[in-house]
XYZ file of C-alpha atoms in Angstrom:
526
model
C 8.433 94.493 102.385
C 7.763 94.850 98.671
C 10.568 94.405 96.200
C 10.184 96.530 93.122
C 13.578 95.784 91.596
C 15.784 92.729 91.388
C 14.686 90.529 94.336
C 17.499 88.019 93.954
C 19.693 89.319 96.795
C 16.786 89.426 99.236
C 15.765 85.886 98.372
C 19.382 84.824 98.653
C 19.599 86.322 102.146
C 16.399 84.559 103.211
C 17.815 81.256 101.967
C 21.060 81.750 103.919
C 19.368 82.786 107.183
C 16.388 80.445 106.899
C 12.745 81.357 106.498
C 12.181 80.917 110.250
C 14.597 83.794 110.922
C 13.937 85.928 107.856
C 10.260 86.092 106.786
C 9.540 85.302 103.181
C 9.625 88.646 101.332
C 6.805 89.991 99.266
C 7.809 90.518 95.678
C 6.506 92.076 92.489
C 7.802 89.210 90.367
C 5.474 88.122 87.549
C 3.393 85.105 88.640
C 4.544 85.562 92.260
C 0.920 85.766 93.430
C 0.382 82.205 92.182
C 3.029 80.829 94.557
C 1.524 78.919 97.514
C 3.104 80.382 100.649
C 1.815 77.671 102.968
C 5.269 76.087 103.078
C 7.781 78.982 103.252
C 10.735 76.815 102.192
C 8.986 75.553 99.071
C 7.673 79.026 98.301
C 11.205 80.432 98.591
C 12.500 77.959 96.019
C 9.646 78.747 93.630
C 10.241 82.484 93.964
C 13.955 81.926 93.360
C 13.125 80.002 90.188
C 10.970 82.885 88.961
C 13.712 85.389 89.833
C 16.321 83.329 87.987
C 14.207 83.194 84.811
C 13.564 86.938 85.074
C 17.282 87.689 85.468
C 18.239 85.554 82.488
C 15.429 86.727 80.218
C 16.138 90.337 81.108
C 19.885 90.244 80.493
C 20.985 93.114 78.317
C 23.660 92.727 75.650
C 27.071 94.099 76.574
C 27.842 97.301 74.649
C 30.311 96.762 71.850
C 33.818 97.848 72.813
C 34.493 99.072 69.296
C 34.294 97.995 65.689
C 34.383 94.247 65.033
C 37.881 92.827 65.081
C 39.370 90.474 62.507
C 37.825 87.020 62.176
C 39.391 83.962 63.788
C 42.436 82.494 62.111
C 41.724 79.570 59.842
C 41.845 76.154 61.518
C 43.268 73.746 58.951
C 42.952 70.585 61.041
C 40.492 67.932 59.817
C 37.100 68.110 61.470
C 35.881 65.398 63.787
C 33.985 62.535 62.137
C 30.273 63.117 62.603
C 29.792 60.203 65.073
C 32.659 61.539 67.208
C 31.106 65.008 67.178
C 27.804 63.565 68.387
C 29.678 61.708 71.104
C 31.332 64.932 72.238
C 27.935 66.592 72.495
C 26.767 63.714 74.721
C 29.836 63.964 76.941
C 29.478 67.717 77.309
C 25.810 67.382 78.223
C 26.554 64.625 80.752
C 23.581 62.603 79.516
C 23.979 59.237 77.807
C 20.447 58.918 76.554
C 18.578 55.707 77.248
C 21.684 53.912 78.480
C 22.676 56.592 80.971
C 21.674 54.551 84.024
C 24.086 51.746 83.207
C 27.118 53.904 82.480
C 29.798 55.559 84.552
C 29.698 59.280 85.164
C 30.319 60.656 81.682
C 32.258 63.568 83.125
C 34.960 61.038 84.039
C 35.239 59.912 80.398
C 35.506 63.410 78.914
C 39.253 63.793 79.710
C 40.058 60.578 77.808
C 38.013 61.709 74.816
C 39.743 65.117 74.763
C 43.235 63.635 75.069
C 42.595 61.168 72.232
C 41.029 63.750 69.926
C 43.880 66.172 70.565
C 46.480 63.471 69.853
C 44.799 62.774 66.508
C 44.962 66.429 65.483
C 41.197 66.862 65.030
C 39.046 69.944 65.460
C 35.490 70.056 66.826
C 32.550 71.608 64.968
C 32.295 75.310 65.690
C 28.891 74.831 67.348
C 30.419 72.659 70.091
C 33.288 74.977 70.990
C 31.251 77.140 73.444
C 30.193 74.031 75.379
C 33.777 72.802 75.343
C 35.022 76.098 76.773
C 32.299 76.092 79.431
C 33.390 72.614 80.518
C 37.029 73.731 80.688
C 36.062 76.809 82.660
C 34.405 74.599 85.283
C 37.204 71.993 85.354
C 40.717 73.358 85.214
C 42.249 69.908 84.573
C 40.521 69.892 81.158
C 41.985 73.204 80.021
C 45.210 72.135 78.259
C 43.395 69.586 76.055
C 40.235 71.669 75.612
C 42.120 74.830 74.641
C 44.319 72.949 72.180
C 41.258 71.238 70.698
C 39.269 74.490 70.411
C 42.156 75.955 68.414
C 42.032 79.439 66.822
C 38.207 79.693 67.009
C 38.354 79.062 70.742
C 40.915 81.794 71.187
C 38.829 84.187 69.100
C 35.729 83.432 71.192
C 37.693 83.972 74.398
C 38.547 87.476 73.239
C 34.813 88.209 72.975
C 33.596 86.580 76.218
C 35.158 87.460 79.606
C 34.014 84.087 81.009
C 36.471 82.346 78.688
C 39.473 84.586 79.230
C 41.321 81.634 80.787
C 41.891 80.452 77.194
C 44.135 83.449 76.568
C 46.209 82.489 79.626
C 46.419 78.755 78.921
C 49.575 77.642 77.172
C 50.149 74.229 75.660
C 53.217 72.837 73.868
C 51.360 72.220 70.615
C 49.491 75.536 70.748
C 51.881 78.100 72.245
C 50.079 81.275 73.211
C 52.391 82.975 75.658
C 53.542 86.466 74.639
C 57.044 86.454 73.228
C 57.903 89.367 75.519
C 57.102 87.267 78.616
C 54.360 89.667 79.647
C 52.451 86.771 81.220
C 55.391 86.129 83.546
C 55.347 89.699 84.819
C 51.586 90.339 84.822
C 49.841 86.958 85.063
C 48.300 85.156 87.997
C 50.565 82.842 89.973
C 49.307 79.614 88.347
C 49.741 81.212 84.925
C 53.304 82.187 85.764
C 54.139 78.635 86.863
C 52.690 77.256 83.631
C 54.547 79.833 81.565
C 57.855 79.012 83.254
C 57.293 75.258 82.944
C 56.584 75.396 79.220
C 59.482 77.769 78.623
C 61.811 75.373 80.450
C 60.659 72.531 78.210
C 61.362 74.578 75.110
C 64.407 76.571 76.184
C 65.798 75.677 79.655
C 68.374 78.471 79.618
C 65.749 81.113 78.837
C 63.506 79.787 81.600
C 66.324 79.956 84.135
C 67.199 83.497 83.098
C 63.550 84.540 83.430
C 63.357 83.149 86.965
C 66.713 84.622 87.918
C 65.504 88.092 86.913
C 62.682 88.224 89.489
C 63.928 85.710 92.078
C 64.866 88.229 94.766
C 61.402 89.829 94.705
C 59.320 86.612 94.823
C 57.523 85.391 97.941
C 58.972 82.297 99.643
C 55.967 80.108 98.807
C 56.178 81.217 95.173
C 59.927 80.606 94.997
C 59.294 77.048 96.158
C 56.984 76.197 93.252
C 59.091 78.058 90.734
C 62.024 75.857 91.765
C 59.863 72.787 91.094
C 59.443 74.023 87.523
C 63.210 73.716 87.012
C 62.843 69.924 86.986
C 62.005 70.277 83.296
C 65.284 70.473 81.435
C 67.356 70.258 84.632
C 71.063 70.187 83.778
C 74.486 71.162 85.190
C 73.851 74.657 83.808
C 71.307 75.124 86.629
C 73.777 74.198 89.370
C 75.118 77.693 90.195
C 71.578 79.044 90.654
C 70.507 76.076 92.785
C 73.717 76.168 94.825
C 72.974 79.819 95.626
C 69.413 78.829 96.602
C 70.894 76.612 99.337
C 71.413 79.876 101.223
C 67.767 80.965 100.841
C 66.012 82.278 103.934
C 63.192 79.678 103.475
C 64.037 76.187 104.693
C 61.580 74.670 102.201
C 63.313 76.432 99.332
C 66.660 75.190 100.623
C 65.357 71.622 100.841
C 63.926 71.740 97.309
C 67.143 73.168 95.872
C 69.102 70.392 97.609
C 66.790 67.730 96.225
C 67.195 69.053 92.691
C 70.970 69.180 93.063
C 71.012 65.601 94.340
C 69.525 64.482 91.013
C 72.568 65.908 89.224
C 75.209 63.200 89.864
C 78.099 65.519 89.094
C 76.987 68.427 91.269
C 79.049 69.628 94.202
C 76.200 68.759 96.565
C 76.039 65.199 95.211
C 79.781 64.851 95.821
C 79.411 66.143 99.379
C 76.574 63.710 100.038
C 78.619 60.881 98.542
C 81.450 61.554 101.007
C 79.020 61.524 103.926
C 77.388 58.343 102.615
C 80.781 56.591 102.359
C 81.352 57.364 106.018
C 77.861 56.184 106.970
C 77.871 52.857 105.061
C 80.835 50.622 104.320
C 81.377 47.075 103.192
C 82.724 44.844 105.980
C 86.194 43.457 105.489
C 84.805 39.986 104.824
C 82.505 41.357 102.135
C 79.545 39.516 103.638
C 77.651 42.437 105.110
C 77.348 46.228 105.279
C 78.163 48.230 108.388
C 76.229 51.402 109.208
C 77.587 54.385 111.166
C 74.895 57.104 111.144
C 75.922 60.761 111.470
C 76.546 61.833 115.056
C 75.305 65.382 114.465
C 73.731 67.595 111.814
C 76.361 70.262 111.346
C 75.912 73.630 109.638
C 77.131 72.317 106.284
C 74.607 69.460 106.353
C 71.845 71.930 107.185
C 72.877 74.124 104.259
C 72.656 71.054 102.041
C 68.991 70.682 102.917
C 69.053 68.293 105.903
C 66.811 69.459 108.727
C 68.377 69.104 112.185
C 65.059 67.971 113.704
C 63.252 64.959 112.265
C 59.799 65.959 110.936
C 58.716 62.312 110.785
C 58.988 61.278 114.410
C 61.969 59.026 113.674
C 65.131 59.261 115.725
C 67.356 62.137 114.676
C 70.338 59.974 113.696
C 68.086 57.713 111.619
C 66.642 60.822 109.927
C 70.064 62.266 109.114
C 71.257 58.895 107.867
C 68.268 58.478 105.538
C 68.629 61.990 104.139
C 72.317 61.508 103.397
C 71.902 58.147 101.635
C 68.816 59.307 99.684
C 70.757 62.292 98.323
C 73.944 60.405 97.412
C 74.385 59.264 93.789
C 73.366 55.604 93.491
C 76.375 55.006 91.249
C 78.492 55.395 94.396
C 77.633 51.960 95.734
C 78.526 49.711 92.778
C 81.633 51.800 92.126
C 82.900 51.613 95.714
C 81.997 47.951 96.346
C 82.148 46.298 92.933
C 78.690 44.819 93.593
C 75.459 45.125 91.620
C 72.316 46.606 93.199
C 70.872 43.079 93.565
C 74.031 41.871 95.334
C 74.093 44.889 97.652
C 70.449 44.393 98.596
C 71.128 40.736 99.409
C 73.803 41.599 101.997
C 73.082 41.601 105.697
C 73.149 45.069 107.284
C 74.749 45.511 110.702
C 75.540 48.292 113.130
C 79.178 49.371 113.192
C 79.131 48.977 116.997
C 77.037 45.810 117.176
C 77.485 43.880 113.926
C 74.837 41.359 114.953
C 72.151 44.062 114.977
C 70.132 44.587 111.787
C 68.276 47.676 113.023
C 69.511 49.803 110.106
C 68.480 47.451 107.280
C 65.065 49.000 106.712
C 66.429 52.553 106.927
C 69.076 51.794 104.310
C 66.692 50.157 101.854
C 64.100 52.908 102.296
C 66.754 55.558 101.595
C 67.938 53.678 98.514
C 64.318 53.525 97.332
C 63.946 57.297 97.702
C 67.185 57.787 95.802
C 65.998 55.503 92.992
C 62.788 57.529 92.615
C 64.589 60.864 92.864
C 67.275 59.883 90.359
C 64.878 57.884 88.133
C 67.239 54.897 88.237
C 65.421 51.945 86.677
C 68.113 49.396 87.612
C 67.866 50.208 91.291
C 64.056 50.434 91.178
C 63.938 47.009 89.543
C 66.284 45.536 92.143
C 64.364 47.047 95.066
C 61.025 45.805 93.760
C 62.290 42.368 92.775
C 59.838 39.999 91.103
C 56.203 40.483 92.061
C 55.813 38.909 95.542
C 54.276 35.449 95.340
C 53.523 34.848 99.016
C 52.272 36.772 102.038
C 55.696 36.839 103.686
C 57.343 38.035 100.490
C 54.698 40.683 100.028
C 55.259 42.002 103.540
C 59.017 42.102 103.008
C 58.617 43.971 99.724
C 56.315 46.571 101.251
C 58.684 47.073 104.203
C 61.830 47.163 102.096
C 60.716 49.653 99.477
C 58.327 51.816 101.469
C 56.493 52.963 98.329
C 56.419 50.297 95.581
C 54.079 52.410 93.449
C 56.702 55.177 93.239
C 59.375 52.657 92.269
C 57.061 51.176 89.649
C 56.660 54.616 88.091
C 60.400 54.640 87.353
C 60.129 51.538 85.144
C 59.005 51.486 81.482
C 55.182 51.317 81.111
C 55.109 47.726 79.832
C 57.226 46.511 82.735
C 54.982 48.282 85.231
C 51.960 46.507 83.802
C 53.626 43.090 83.918
C 54.747 43.511 87.543
C 51.332 44.784 88.674
C 49.480 42.003 86.851
C 51.643 39.401 88.598
C 51.031 41.069 91.968
C 47.256 41.128 91.450
C 47.196 37.512 90.278
C 48.939 36.481 93.508
C 47.258 38.818 96.008
C 44.082 40.251 94.538
C 43.077 43.882 94.578
C 43.266 44.674 98.295
C 46.658 46.406 98.069
C 46.713 47.163 94.355
C 45.105 50.608 94.171
C 48.321 52.652 94.188
C 50.094 50.124 91.962
C 47.350 50.406 89.346
C 47.530 54.192 89.615
C 51.202 53.997 88.599
C 50.372 52.061 85.411
C 49.845 53.792 82.090
C 46.268 53.983 80.846
C 44.513 52.344 79.217
C 45.861 49.257 80.943
C 47.395 46.579 78.772
C 45.181 43.570 77.926
C 47.151 41.211 80.272
C 46.842 43.658 83.178
C 43.167 44.246 82.376
C 42.553 40.502 82.335
C 44.272 40.133 85.720
C 42.044 42.868 87.162
C 38.847 41.312 85.773
C 39.853 37.898 87.121
C 40.538 39.407 90.547
C 37.133 41.136 90.498
C 35.515 37.787 89.711
C 37.312 36.221 92.692
C 36.219 39.093 94.935
C 32.593 38.648 93.871
C 32.746 34.879 94.437
C 34.267 35.353 97.899
C 31.248 37.289 99.136
C 33.022 40.642 99.361
C 30.981 43.751 98.658
C 31.735 45.926 95.592
C 32.253 49.019 97.696
C 35.220 47.373 99.413
C 36.961 47.802 96.042
C 35.343 51.115 95.101
C 38.671 52.840 94.375
C 39.811 50.166 91.930
C 36.360 49.937 90.343
C 36.395 53.690 89.738
C 39.727 53.339 87.930
C 38.543 50.359 85.855
C 35.835 52.450 84.223
C 38.496 54.812 82.856
C 41.507 52.506 82.458
C 40.397 48.919 81.773
C 41.052 47.812 78.190
C 37.717 48.033 76.324
C 38.431 44.577 74.865
C 37.516 43.073 78.247
C 33.867 44.156 77.906
C 32.720 40.660 76.884
C 34.365 39.077 79.932
C 32.753 41.644 82.231
C 29.357 41.020 80.610
C 29.767 37.322 81.406
C 30.409 38.213 85.041
C 27.265 40.372 85.067
C 25.218 37.525 83.610
C 26.597 35.049 86.133
C 26.046 37.222 89.203
C 22.921 36.834 91.303
C 20.075 38.880 89.776
C 19.563 42.305 91.371
C 22.726 41.873 93.448
C 25.237 44.643 93.976
C 27.826 42.790 91.869
C 25.349 42.264 89.042
C 24.675 45.989 88.903
C 28.393 46.816 89.238
C 29.458 44.497 86.421
C 26.625 45.665 84.159
C 27.620 49.278 84.696
C 31.278 48.495 84.025
C 30.453 46.517 80.864
C 28.267 49.342 79.570
C 31.020 51.853 80.207
C 33.581 49.687 78.400
C 31.277 49.396 75.384
C 30.775 53.160 75.452
C 34.551 53.762 75.568
C 35.170 51.260 72.770
C 32.680 53.057 70.535
C 34.093 56.432 71.558
C 37.659 55.479 70.614
C 36.573 53.789 67.394
C 34.764 56.940 66.295
C 37.867 59.034 66.874
C 39.996 56.531 64.982
C 37.566 56.640 62.079
């Protein structure tokens, strides 16, 4: 078979089927006769390379759609300092020059560079904007920062190149681009509609609610679910009538999400209903020394309407499931108000069964439900009480993990500095084995004390004979989040490790990355 026109599809088919099932095609490609066909697989790759060059070199310009439009709007932001512009070019290329072998994957550092440059209100040189848009096209998580950084020239370029049309659909708070007539809401892709609604809610919650209300009855159930999530931004009592109506939705997931949102509004009717159920389920014993638990005996129709599933999806007993859902949805202010006790005092009480007061089988269920409520209601006092001080012993650590269920989620409720202090204390006492999620809850870059605690723990891990890959998750985070000021300490660890060992290579790579980040941030500051 001789191919006289574009052979790409035929070669593609041969590659998919295999050259043992589809013979290597003959082709009229230039230089094809010079390809050695002794090894069909190698020959196929060489022919594909020739076809790719031919396709690219033979690309024809797209016909102009009409007369040239107006030029891009003027971008009045200050341009990047020249060293920072060179650094951006390196990050976009993914090559670090001579030091590339001792650095982290540069693609992982690009988001930090973009976020910092955007925060400083800088604009990139025009020549780098196409590469920036290509990177954002390939990685959707870069788009908000990349689009904002590209500014008016990026938007102008997107109007000329279909590959960059995502720019026209990307909205950011500091560079609003959504049509004022909400056309994107009615005509955009689903992800674009969610973004549009989210940003509108941040700017004008009432307008966002009205927009969603207008199309709610025609939306698919899975879409309604995510649109409800967008109402978290700017959530207020004004949203209660809409959410209360959503409790009657035909989708159980929509009903559950509406109930969860309503439970974060302490004054909502649902919160009051849950509070009444919670009072029945948990009461302070007459002596005031312990709490007595009476879980719901059934999940009636009203409980189901309020988002509680009659069947436990977790494998727990049904009464334990209903009990946890009720307490997690009740306002946390209920407990101090009804008992006169602080969160710390309540957590210190023994928990018994209303039938058998000597049983403590409900203690973990109650604390886990309180932890979910603290996360849902963003209550720092309760999160702080549930976490307690960073555990200092193995028994205390086990109790903390059992009592809270998800300490990383509770940490996220606290102010950033407090999160860092708690996590540093935990790592100092217990190392990095259980710290991955805790570190993920901390703001980046990590504070110097937290960074020092992490470096010290890495040194202990290396001295103990552990392998670096046993801490690969934490090490991956350190390259992006460790304070650059710790580079010297990491270099000392690299120098002290056995030559050519895995730890020596790991520490050298980490130190090189920290130096790279320090220079990167200094250039943007300059």
